[in-house]
Amino acid sequence: MTTAANLPSREVDQRKVRKAAFAGLVGTTLELYDFVIYGTASALVFSKLFFPNISPTAALIASFTTFAVGFLFRPLGGIFFSHFGDRLGRKWVLVVTLLLMGGATLVIGLLPTFEQVGILAPILLCVCRAAQGFGAGAEQSGGATLLTESASPGTRGKLASLIMVGAAAGTALGALVWIAAQSLAPNDMLTWGWRVVFLSSIFVTIAALVIRRKLDESPVFEEIKQARTEPPAPLKEVARNGKANVLRVILMNFGVSTQSYTIQVFMASYLITVVGTDPKFIPPVLLIGALCGGVAAVSFGILSDKIGRRRVVSLITGALVLFPAPAFMLLTTGSPVAIVLVIIVGFMLACQGVVGVHMSYFPEIFGSRYRYAGVTLGREFSSIIGGGIAPMVCAGLLGLFSNSWVPVAIYMSLTMIVSFVATRLSPETLNRDLTDPEDARPDGGAVAAHSAQADFAHARTAK
């Protein structure tokens, strides 16, 4: 393993690092704010507003299907934006994706319902959800890459984990808005209250845009850009040399994504429709879980700077293999204390904790030639087979097996076993040289070896 002391020295401007950290944090705040308000609306109101003429179970599945549409478009957005992120820089992409996500969320708040325009209503909802997904496809990966490249060795885990503090903040804001909306009379909620929830995203969008426009490019990207002798072709490079590590990231993130979105979206509908929990109880629980998850993300990120990325991720994913069955056993008791405990543990481990370590781990796996593209493609393709369809699959299993939670728990555990095994077979990347164009390898070869391109970049820095 390469240590921080062995790497070539690079002067780090702490002012720029703090600015990058804040910009990444607020962008992810918007993404998760959009996600939480949409996911909560899917569980609470969309089945009534956009799918009123079918059974409640079918309406819930249809509502979660529109949720999954966004994930289908995330890889397309990832492919499109990551190409420019590796060619033009991280900042440009992060500004454009921000506007696309925020704009789509705003438009959802203006959509007509099924009662007003019939079948056109759910079609328009799907279009807006697709635009959200297209913009979100390169958002977290871009923020993670920028922060990992901006930090000095020994602090990358802590700094990149702030992306998930932004995720926790977005979840908390979304929960707070829904808490306020649920104080309305039921009729007001279904007529105009839900619209205000989506229209409120304009404030988060404007704040994030102002901060991101003043963002500096990552110093690692600037070094790589100066050392180039020919235009980069990141997608071709990934297709030629990076397929194995893209697959590695897909498998490492598969179970994590599945459990994260199951906890954040499906469990809310399960508590309401099966356990009989008061819907007004759900947003405050999500708020508490998000706050605890943000603390866990930074804590695990700092721990990974000390003992390694693979070890920390292995510990968390191993625990999450065992989590689903006892979690559902506690949920079905209906005890408020048990419900809060399950959600807190779920957020601390699956939703924010392990993903907080992934924010530095995944960028370190890839070499400098196509880092943005590799991280984005790996994360977003895993989001389709994982989190994107997870609420829909869980709802289908629930209907198929007479509201039994056992198949859902088995599904969650099996997907997490895949992530656990993939992590154990992955390289340790702690403090590797990010200007190295070669990917990390399980034998550590690329971590220790520095190519002529990397040496050239170091020489330019030293002058």
mmCIF file with all atom_site columns, C-alpha atoms in Angstrom, residues 20-90:
data_model
loop_
_atom_site.group_PDB
_atom_site.id
_atom_site.type_symbol
_atom_site.label_atom_id
_atom_site.label_alt_id
_atom_site.label_comp_id
_atom_site.label_asym_id
_atom_site.label_entity_id
_atom_site.label_seq_id
_atom_site.pdbx_PDB_ins_code
_atom_site.Cartn_x
_atom_site.Cartn_y
_atom_site.Cartn_z
_atom_site.occupancy
_atom_site.B_iso_or_equiv
_atom_site.pdbx_formal_charge
_atom_site.auth_seq_id
_atom_site.auth_comp_id
_atom_site.auth_asym_id
_atom_site.auth_atom_id
_atom_site.pdbx_PDB_model_num
ATOM 1  C CA . ALA A 1 20 ? -14.897 22.268 -3.449  1.00 0.00 ? 20 ALA A CA 1
ATOM 2  C CA . ALA A 1 21 ? -16.204 20.452 -0.380  1.00 0.00 ? 21 ALA A CA 1
ATOM 3  C CA . PHE A 1 22 ? -19.055 22.920 0.069   1.00 0.00 ? 22 PHE A CA 1
ATOM 4  C CA . ALA A 1 23 ? -19.921 22.867 -3.641  1.00 0.00 ? 23 ALA A CA 1
ATOM 5  C CA . GLY A 1 24 ? -20.055 19.072 -3.668  1.00 0.00 ? 24 GLY A CA 1
ATOM 6  C CA . LEU A 1 25 ? -22.107 19.028 -0.501  1.00 0.00 ? 25 LEU A CA 1
ATOM 7  C CA . VAL A 1 26 ? -24.789 21.448 -1.715  1.00 0.00 ? 26 VAL A CA 1
ATOM 8  C CA . GLY A 1 27 ? -25.122 19.737 -5.086  1.00 0.00 ? 27 GLY A CA 1
ATOM 9  C CA . THR A 1 28 ? -25.760 16.388 -3.460  1.00 0.00 ? 28 THR A CA 1
ATOM 10 C CA . THR A 1 29 ? -28.141 18.129 -1.061  1.00 0.00 ? 29 THR A CA 1
ATOM 11 C CA . LEU A 1 30 ? -30.252 19.131 -4.071  1.00 0.00 ? 30 LEU A CA 1
ATOM 12 C CA . GLU A 1 31 ? -30.057 15.654 -5.626  1.00 0.00 ? 31 GLU A CA 1
ATOM 13 C CA . LEU A 1 32 ? -31.184 13.911 -2.445  1.00 0.00 ? 32 LEU A CA 1
ATOM 14 C CA . TYR A 1 33 ? -33.774 16.599 -1.721  1.00 0.00 ? 33 TYR A CA 1
ATOM 15 C CA . ASP A 1 34 ? -35.277 15.897 -5.149  1.00 0.00 ? 34 ASP A CA 1
ATOM 16 C CA . PHE A 1 35 ? -35.030 12.166 -4.515  1.00 0.00 ? 35 PHE A CA 1
ATOM 17 C CA . VAL A 1 36 ? -36.626 12.253 -1.058  1.00 0.00 ? 36 VAL A CA 1
ATOM 18 C CA . ILE A 1 37 ? -39.556 14.448 -1.991  1.00 0.00 ? 37 ILE A CA 1
ATOM 19 C CA . TYR A 1 38 ? -40.208 12.303 -5.081  1.00 0.00 ? 38 TYR A CA 1
ATOM 20 C CA . GLY A 1 39 ? -39.797 9.012  -3.234  1.00 0.00 ? 39 GLY A CA 1
ATOM 21 C CA . THR A 1 40 ? -42.049 10.155 -0.388  1.00 0.00 ? 40 THR A CA 1
ATOM 22 C CA . ALA A 1 41 ? -44.616 11.450 -2.857  1.00 0.00 ? 41 ALA A CA 1
ATOM 23 C CA . SER A 1 42 ? -44.539 8.028  -4.583  1.00 0.00 ? 42 SER A CA 1
ATOM 24 C CA . ALA A 1 43 ? -45.437 6.369  -1.292  1.00 0.00 ? 43 ALA A CA 1
ATOM 25 C CA . LEU A 1 44 ? -47.978 8.953  -0.105  1.00 0.00 ? 44 LEU A CA 1
ATOM 26 C CA . VAL A 1 45 ? -49.786 10.803 -2.914  1.00 0.00 ? 45 VAL A CA 1
ATOM 27 C CA . PHE A 1 46 ? -48.741 9.923  -6.483  1.00 0.00 ? 46 PHE A CA 1
ATOM 28 C CA . SER A 1 47 ? -50.786 6.703  -6.588  1.00 0.00 ? 47 SER A CA 1
ATOM 29 C CA . LYS A 1 48 ? -53.911 8.790  -5.918  1.00 0.00 ? 48 LYS A CA 1
ATOM 30 C CA . LEU A 1 49 ? -53.004 11.703 -8.196  1.00 0.00 ? 49 LEU A CA 1
ATOM 31 C CA . PHE A 1 50 ? -51.618 9.923  -11.248 1.00 0.00 ? 50 PHE A CA 1
ATOM 32 C CA . PHE A 1 51 ? -52.942 6.316  -10.992 1.00 0.00 ? 51 PHE A CA 1
ATOM 33 C CA . PRO A 1 52 ? -56.411 6.615  -9.405  1.00 0.00 ? 52 PRO A CA 1
ATOM 34 C CA . ASN A 1 53 ? -58.298 3.986  -11.420 1.00 0.00 ? 53 ASN A CA 1
ATOM 35 C CA . ILE A 1 54 ? -56.423 0.843  -10.369 1.00 0.00 ? 54 ILE A CA 1
ATOM 36 C CA . SER A 1 55 ? -56.107 -1.123 -7.128  1.00 0.00 ? 55 SER A CA 1
ATOM 37 C CA . PRO A 1 56 ? -54.018 0.388  -4.316  1.00 0.00 ? 56 PRO A CA 1
ATOM 38 C CA . THR A 1 57 ? -51.284 -2.262 -4.705  1.00 0.00 ? 57 THR A CA 1
ATOM 39 C CA . ALA A 1 58 ? -51.100 -1.796 -8.481  1.00 0.00 ? 58 ALA A CA 1
ATOM 40 C CA . ALA A 1 59 ? -51.113 1.977  -8.056  1.00 0.00 ? 59 ALA A CA 1
ATOM 41 C CA . LEU A 1 60 ? -48.208 1.744  -5.611  1.00 0.00 ? 60 LEU A CA 1
ATOM 42 C CA . ILE A 1 61 ? -46.234 -0.427 -8.034  1.00 0.00 ? 61 ILE A CA 1
ATOM 43 C CA . ALA A 1 62 ? -47.019 2.002  -10.872 1.00 0.00 ? 62 ALA A CA 1
ATOM 44 C CA . SER A 1 63 ? -45.911 4.913  -8.721  1.00 0.00 ? 63 SER A CA 1
ATOM 45 C CA . PHE A 1 64 ? -42.621 3.181  -7.915  1.00 0.00 ? 64 PHE A CA 1
ATOM 46 C CA . THR A 1 65 ? -42.228 2.407  -11.608 1.00 0.00 ? 65 THR A CA 1
ATOM 47 C CA . THR A 1 66 ? -42.085 6.126  -12.393 1.00 0.00 ? 66 THR A CA 1
ATOM 48 C CA . PHE A 1 67 ? -39.471 6.334  -9.629  1.00 0.00 ? 67 PHE A CA 1
ATOM 49 C CA . ALA A 1 68 ? -37.450 3.635  -11.439 1.00 0.00 ? 68 ALA A CA 1
ATOM 50 C CA . VAL A 1 69 ? -37.653 5.524  -14.755 1.00 0.00 ? 69 VAL A CA 1
ATOM 51 C CA . GLY A 1 70 ? -35.225 8.106  -13.393 1.00 0.00 ? 70 GLY A CA 1
ATOM 52 C CA . PHE A 1 71 ? -32.659 5.395  -12.734 1.00 0.00 ? 71 PHE A CA 1
ATOM 53 C CA . LEU A 1 72 ? -32.981 4.041  -16.268 1.00 0.00 ? 72 LEU A CA 1
ATOM 54 C CA . PHE A 1 73 ? -31.848 7.431  -17.572 1.00 0.00 ? 73 PHE A CA 1
ATOM 55 C CA . ARG A 1 74 ? -29.028 7.920  -15.074 1.00 0.00 ? 74 ARG A CA 1
ATOM 56 C CA . PRO A 1 75 ? -26.479 5.843  -17.046 1.00 0.00 ? 75 PRO A CA 1
ATOM 57 C CA . LEU A 1 76 ? -27.364 7.771  -20.210 1.00 0.00 ? 76 LEU A CA 1
ATOM 58 C CA . GLY A 1 77 ? -26.739 11.029 -18.395 1.00 0.00 ? 77 GLY A CA 1
ATOM 59 C CA . GLY A 1 78 ? -23.614 9.525  -16.887 1.00 0.00 ? 78 GLY A CA 1
ATOM 60 C CA . ILE A 1 79 ? -22.253 8.524  -20.312 1.00 0.00 ? 79 ILE A CA 1
ATOM 61 C CA . PHE A 1 80 ? -23.022 11.947 -21.766 1.00 0.00 ? 80 PHE A CA 1
ATOM 62 C CA . PHE A 1 81 ? -21.725 14.121 -18.939 1.00 0.00 ? 81 PHE A CA 1
ATOM 63 C CA . SER A 1 82 ? -18.745 11.995 -17.904 1.00 0.00 ? 82 SER A CA 1
ATOM 64 C CA . HIS A 1 83 ? -17.347 12.329 -21.434 1.00 0.00 ? 83 HIS A CA 1
ATOM 65 C CA . PHE A 1 84 ? -17.229 16.096 -20.986 1.00 0.00 ? 84 PHE A CA 1
ATOM 66 C CA . GLY A 1 85 ? -16.164 15.800 -17.353 1.00 0.00 ? 85 GLY A CA 1
ATOM 67 C CA . ASP A 1 86 ? -12.949 14.012 -18.345 1.00 0.00 ? 86 ASP A CA 1
ATOM 68 C CA . ARG A 1 87 ? -12.369 16.287 -21.354 1.00 0.00 ? 87 ARG A CA 1
ATOM 69 C CA . LEU A 1 88 ? -13.403 19.748 -20.151 1.00 0.00 ? 88 LEU A CA 1
ATOM 70 C CA . GLY A 1 89 ? -13.298 19.438 -16.373 1.00 0.00 ? 89 GLY A CA 1
ATOM 71 C CA . ARG A 1 90 ? -15.461 18.581 -13.396 1.00 0.00 ? 90 ARG A CA 1
#
